[in-house]
Amino acid sequence: MTAPGSPPPGGRAPGREHHLAVTRTARYATLGTPGPALQQVWFVLHGFGQLARYFVRNFAALDDGRRLIVAPEALSRFYLGEVDGATSAKARVGATWMTREDRLTEIGDYVRYLDALHAHVMAEVAAAGPAGPKVETIALGFSQGVATVCRWVHNGSAPLDRLVLWAGTLPPEIASDDDFARFRALDLAIVMGAHDHFATPARVEELEARLQARAVRYRLIRFDGGHEFDDGVLRELAG
């Protein structure tokens, strides 16, 4: 008996794969409410194994009546840790934006999802009648969400003003000068914790080199912390 997801034994050829687009329901969480005082809308993308309703709590420092924080949840959920049918009822659940399996299809699905969510939220914002200047839109990715938000910027159509890459790096397929065109048009900030085991000096140096090679302007913010958020940096970014 082979394990679930294992290739067939004996070198037998796999069956033909097909794709069928279906409708499914996505989940997202928010802090704040659209209204005349609104100045900013933040789309914040969680990391691997997180859920939106918990992730959005990291942005409580920005919930002051002038900002709407929108946390989309990745479309694929799974049980965290090694579980079986007898223990899964008590296992924690997380979500992931994608795996290496059928990756291009998953990227296309979540880019369309994020574009649709942006359009839905901004229509609600417009209906609420914000006063004053145009509402600023900011996209932030954390950890796995960094690659996700970069692919959204690269492949999507939602208009954004600013981009924040927190505790993560660019996906490898964003490489050519044309790939970086939309990044050059955004106000870009990179945030790394000084004690983040993912943000090693080599990785940060590689990220900066890629951006500099394509003439992408950015600012790098370091804080005294690990793979986590910092309220002071969030307030600084919010301006």
Tab-separated table of C-alpha atoms in Angstrom:
chain	number	residue	atom	x	y	z
A	1	MET	CA	0.000	0.000	0.000
A	2	THR	CA	1.412	3.370	-0.990
A	3	ALA	CA	1.166	6.519	1.132
A	4	PRO	CA	-1.270	9.248	0.053
A	5	GLY	CA	0.319	11.472	-2.557
A	6	SER	CA	3.075	8.968	-3.394
A	7	PRO	CA	3.874	8.110	-7.030
A	8	PRO	CA	2.556	4.758	-8.241
A	9	PRO	CA	4.829	1.750	-7.603
A	10	GLY	CA	6.783	-0.073	-10.256
A	11	GLY	CA	7.310	2.963	-12.463
A	12	ARG	CA	3.774	2.875	-13.825
A	13	ALA	CA	2.837	5.966	-15.808
A	14	PRO	CA	0.564	8.408	-13.948
A	15	GLY	CA	-2.836	9.325	-15.289
A	16	ARG	CA	-3.362	12.504	-17.280
A	17	GLU	CA	-3.938	15.655	-15.246
A	18	HIS	CA	-6.595	18.245	-16.032
A	19	HIS	CA	-7.721	21.544	-14.513
A	20	LEU	CA	-11.250	22.819	-13.938
A	21	ALA	CA	-11.943	26.313	-12.625
A	22	VAL	CA	-14.518	26.243	-9.824
A	23	THR	CA	-16.104	28.784	-7.502
A	24	ARG	CA	-15.144	28.623	-3.837
A	25	THR	CA	-15.568	30.880	-0.821
A	26	ALA	CA	-12.540	32.759	0.506
A	27	ARG	CA	-12.242	34.082	4.050
A	28	TYR	CA	-10.713	37.329	5.271
A	29	ALA	CA	-10.535	39.304	8.509
A	30	THR	CA	-10.548	43.046	9.136
A	31	LEU	CA	-9.755	45.693	11.693
A	32	GLY	CA	-11.415	49.076	11.297
A	33	THR	CA	-14.420	50.256	9.316
A	34	PRO	CA	-14.781	52.230	6.065
A	35	GLY	CA	-16.014	55.763	6.656
A	36	PRO	CA	-15.370	59.471	6.051
A	37	ALA	CA	-12.276	59.487	8.297
A	38	LEU	CA	-10.525	56.675	6.419
A	39	GLN	CA	-7.055	57.516	5.091
A	40	GLN	CA	-5.409	54.148	4.430
A	41	VAL	CA	-6.377	50.596	3.477
A	42	TRP	CA	-3.835	47.909	4.312
A	43	PHE	CA	-3.938	44.476	2.658
A	44	VAL	CA	-1.818	42.260	4.917
A	45	LEU	CA	-0.819	38.748	3.802
A	46	HIS	CA	0.002	36.187	6.472
A	47	GLY	CA	2.837	33.684	6.644
A	48	PHE	CA	2.896	29.904	6.392
A	49	GLY	CA	0.514	28.076	8.717
A	50	GLN	CA	-1.288	31.189	9.973
A	51	LEU	CA	-4.987	32.111	9.928
A	52	ALA	CA	-6.335	35.545	9.082
A	53	ARG	CA	-8.394	36.140	12.234
A	54	TYR	CA	-5.319	35.706	14.409
A	55	PHE	CA	-2.844	37.341	12.038
A	56	VAL	CA	-4.831	40.576	11.807
A	57	ARG	CA	-4.390	41.122	15.549
A	58	ASN	CA	-0.750	42.012	14.876
A	59	PHE	CA	-1.999	45.300	13.409
A	60	ALA	CA	-3.999	46.526	16.394
A	61	ALA	CA	-1.558	49.429	16.778
A	62	LEU	CA	-2.868	50.857	13.486
A	63	ASP	CA	-6.552	50.524	14.350
A	64	ASP	CA	-7.249	54.181	15.178
A	65	GLY	CA	-10.260	54.958	12.996
A	66	ARG	CA	-8.175	56.210	10.077
A	67	ARG	CA	-7.111	52.813	8.722
A	68	LEU	CA	-8.822	49.681	7.486
A	69	ILE	CA	-6.728	46.525	7.838
A	70	VAL	CA	-7.738	43.648	5.540
A	71	ALA	CA	-6.162	40.220	6.097
A	72	PRO	CA	-7.000	37.701	3.346
A	73	GLU	CA	-6.623	34.056	4.275
A	74	ALA	CA	-4.842	31.663	1.926
A	75	LEU	CA	-7.125	29.239	0.115
A	76	SER	CA	-5.425	26.023	1.287
A	77	ARG	CA	-5.791	24.925	4.933
A	78	PHE	CA	-4.134	21.993	6.652
A	79	TYR	CA	-3.578	20.465	10.076
A	80	LEU	CA	-0.385	21.696	11.696
A	81	GLY	CA	2.089	19.039	12.778
A	82	GLU	CA	1.964	15.295	12.304
A	83	VAL	CA	-1.630	14.181	12.834
A	84	ASP	CA	-3.853	11.255	11.961
A	85	GLY	CA	-7.581	10.668	11.959
A	86	ALA	CA	-7.658	9.964	15.676
A	87	THR	CA	-5.997	13.236	16.700
A	88	SER	CA	-6.922	15.705	13.972
A	89	ALA	CA	-9.993	16.881	15.912
A	90	LYS	CA	-7.650	18.589	18.377
A	91	ALA	CA	-4.940	19.654	15.942
A	92	ARG	CA	-4.391	23.308	15.142
A	93	VAL	CA	-5.230	24.442	11.627
A	94	GLY	CA	-3.154	26.749	9.454
A	95	ALA	CA	-3.262	28.016	5.900
A	96	THR	CA	-0.701	28.187	3.118
A	97	TRP	CA	-0.653	30.273	-0.036
A	98	MET	CA	0.858	27.487	-2.113
A	99	THR	CA	3.155	24.483	-2.218
A	100	ARG	CA	5.463	23.293	-4.971
A	101	GLU	CA	2.640	21.031	-6.234
A	102	ASP	CA	0.797	22.588	-9.209
A	103	ARG	CA	2.388	25.889	-8.199
A	104	LEU	CA	1.525	27.952	-11.277
A	105	THR	CA	-2.163	27.124	-10.958
A	106	GLU	CA	-2.146	28.034	-7.273
A	107	ILE	CA	-0.359	31.321	-7.996
A	108	GLY	CA	-2.921	32.189	-10.650
A	109	ASP	CA	-5.779	31.334	-8.284
A	110	TYR	CA	-4.554	33.501	-5.416
A	111	VAL	CA	-3.650	36.435	-7.670
A	112	ARG	CA	-7.215	36.474	-9.023
A	113	TYR	CA	-8.536	36.105	-5.466
A	114	LEU	CA	-6.491	39.051	-4.200
A	115	ASP	CA	-7.510	41.215	-7.166
A	116	ALA	CA	-11.172	40.381	-6.493
A	117	LEU	CA	-10.829	41.109	-2.774
A	118	HIS	CA	-9.152	44.446	-3.489
A	119	ALA	CA	-11.988	45.438	-5.836
A	120	HIS	CA	-14.607	44.336	-3.285
A	121	VAL	CA	-13.027	46.233	-0.388
A	122	MET	CA	-12.352	49.406	-2.354
A	123	ALA	CA	-15.959	49.430	-3.580
A	124	GLU	CA	-17.087	49.333	0.069
A	125	VAL	CA	-14.646	52.132	0.888
A	126	ALA	CA	-15.979	54.265	-1.960
A	127	ALA	CA	-19.577	53.632	-0.892
A	128	ALA	CA	-18.756	54.781	2.643
A	129	GLY	CA	-17.695	58.137	1.247
A	130	PRO	CA	-14.229	58.904	2.654
A	131	ALA	CA	-13.568	62.619	2.838
A	132	GLY	CA	-10.431	64.495	1.844
A	133	PRO	CA	-7.644	63.147	-0.386
A	134	LYS	CA	-7.559	59.760	-2.090
A	135	VAL	CA	-7.367	56.789	0.248
A	136	GLU	CA	-3.878	55.281	0.203
A	137	THR	CA	-3.586	51.540	-0.431
A	138	ILE	CA	-0.731	49.553	1.111
A	139	ALA	CA	0.097	45.868	0.584
A	140	LEU	CA	2.183	44.070	3.188
A	141	GLY	CA	3.490	40.534	3.100
A	142	PHE	CA	4.917	38.683	6.086
A	143	SER	CA	7.232	35.664	5.743
A	144	GLN	CA	5.626	33.369	3.119
A	145	GLY	CA	3.286	36.262	2.404
A	146	VAL	CA	6.234	38.263	1.032
A	147	ALA	CA	6.589	36.025	-2.029
A	148	THR	CA	2.799	36.025	-2.336
A	149	VAL	CA	2.440	39.798	-2.269
A	150	CYS	CA	5.295	40.152	-4.766
A	151	ARG	CA	3.559	37.779	-7.164
A	152	TRP	CA	0.348	39.751	-6.692
A	153	VAL	CA	2.153	42.980	-7.569
A	154	HIS	CA	3.824	41.327	-10.544
A	155	ASN	CA	0.859	39.403	-11.979
A	156	GLY	CA	-2.189	41.192	-10.629
A	157	SER	CA	-4.043	44.314	-11.691
A	158	ALA	CA	-5.034	45.938	-8.378
A	159	PRO	CA	-3.769	49.523	-8.070
A	160	LEU	CA	-1.513	49.929	-5.040
A	161	ASP	CA	0.480	52.839	-3.663
A	162	ARG	CA	2.938	51.203	-1.294
A	163	LEU	CA	4.501	47.811	-0.683
A	164	VAL	CA	6.010	46.419	2.530
A	165	LEU	CA	8.094	43.234	2.526
A	166	TRP	CA	8.401	42.036	6.146
A	167	ALA	CA	10.646	39.080	7.043
A	168	GLY	CA	10.861	37.596	3.578
A	169	THR	CA	12.389	37.951	0.136
A	170	LEU	CA	11.445	38.137	-3.530
A	171	PRO	CA	10.429	34.957	-5.331
A	172	PRO	CA	13.105	33.770	-7.787
A	173	GLU	CA	11.013	34.113	-10.947
A	174	ILE	CA	10.915	37.909	-10.601
A	175	ALA	CA	14.201	38.582	-12.330
A	176	SER	CA	14.052	40.645	-15.535
A	177	ASP	CA	13.906	44.397	-15.894
A	178	ASP	CA	10.291	44.159	-17.060
A	179	ASP	CA	9.429	42.035	-14.007
A	180	PHE	CA	10.496	44.875	-11.737
A	181	ALA	CA	8.601	47.641	-13.571
A	182	ARG	CA	5.655	47.700	-11.147
A	183	PHE	CA	7.996	47.564	-8.151
A	184	ARG	CA	9.767	50.705	-9.356
A	185	ALA	CA	6.403	52.493	-9.390
A	186	LEU	CA	5.683	51.728	-5.709
A	187	ASP	CA	6.932	53.172	-2.448
A	188	LEU	CA	8.810	50.089	-1.221
A	189	ALA	CA	9.901	49.314	2.344
A	190	ILE	CA	11.721	46.198	3.555
A	191	VAL	CA	11.534	45.275	7.248
A	192	MET	CA	13.814	42.728	8.904
A	193	GLY	CA	14.290	41.787	12.541
A	194	ALA	CA	17.896	41.878	13.686
A	195	HIS	CA	17.448	38.448	15.298
A	196	ASP	CA	15.255	36.864	12.626
A	197	HIS	CA	16.791	33.491	11.771
A	198	PHE	CA	15.296	33.751	8.278
A	199	ALA	CA	16.723	37.220	7.613
A	200	THR	CA	20.366	36.236	7.586
A	201	PRO	CA	22.886	38.861	6.436
A	202	ALA	CA	23.446	36.865	3.243
A	203	ARG	CA	19.736	36.825	2.377
A	204	VAL	CA	19.322	40.532	3.065
A	205	GLU	CA	22.405	41.310	0.991
A	206	GLU	CA	21.086	39.186	-1.883
A	207	LEU	CA	17.683	40.921	-1.750
A	208	GLU	CA	19.255	44.369	-1.815
A	209	ALA	CA	21.527	43.384	-4.699
A	210	ARG	CA	18.557	42.204	-6.779
A	211	LEU	CA	16.670	45.445	-6.188
A	212	GLN	CA	19.673	47.662	-6.835
A	213	ALA	CA	20.503	45.809	-10.048
A	214	ARG	CA	17.042	46.725	-11.378
A	215	ALA	CA	17.075	50.324	-10.115
A	216	VAL	CA	14.281	49.722	-7.600
A	217	ARG	CA	14.258	52.356	-4.872
A	218	TYR	CA	13.539	51.106	-1.356
A	219	ARG	CA	14.251	51.719	2.293
A	220	LEU	CA	15.470	49.030	4.652
A	221	ILE	CA	14.198	49.120	8.233
A	222	ARG	CA	15.830	46.962	10.901
A	223	PHE	CA	14.439	46.481	14.404
A	224	ASP	CA	15.623	44.665	17.498
A	225	GLY	CA	13.451	41.560	17.229
A	226	GLY	CA	12.964	38.206	15.542
A	227	HIS	CA	10.485	36.719	13.087
A	228	GLU	CA	7.667	38.912	14.357
A	229	PHE	CA	5.993	42.301	14.142
A	230	ASP	CA	7.002	45.480	15.921
A	231	ASP	CA	4.395	48.104	16.799
A	232	GLY	CA	6.861	50.958	16.547
A	233	VAL	CA	7.864	50.026	13.000
A	234	LEU	CA	4.211	49.599	11.989
A	235	ARG	CA	3.410	53.094	13.242
A	236	GLU	CA	6.432	54.463	11.414
A	237	LEU	CA	5.290	52.823	8.185
A	238	ALA	CA	1.759	54.138	8.652
A	239	GLY	CA	3.168	57.632	8.888
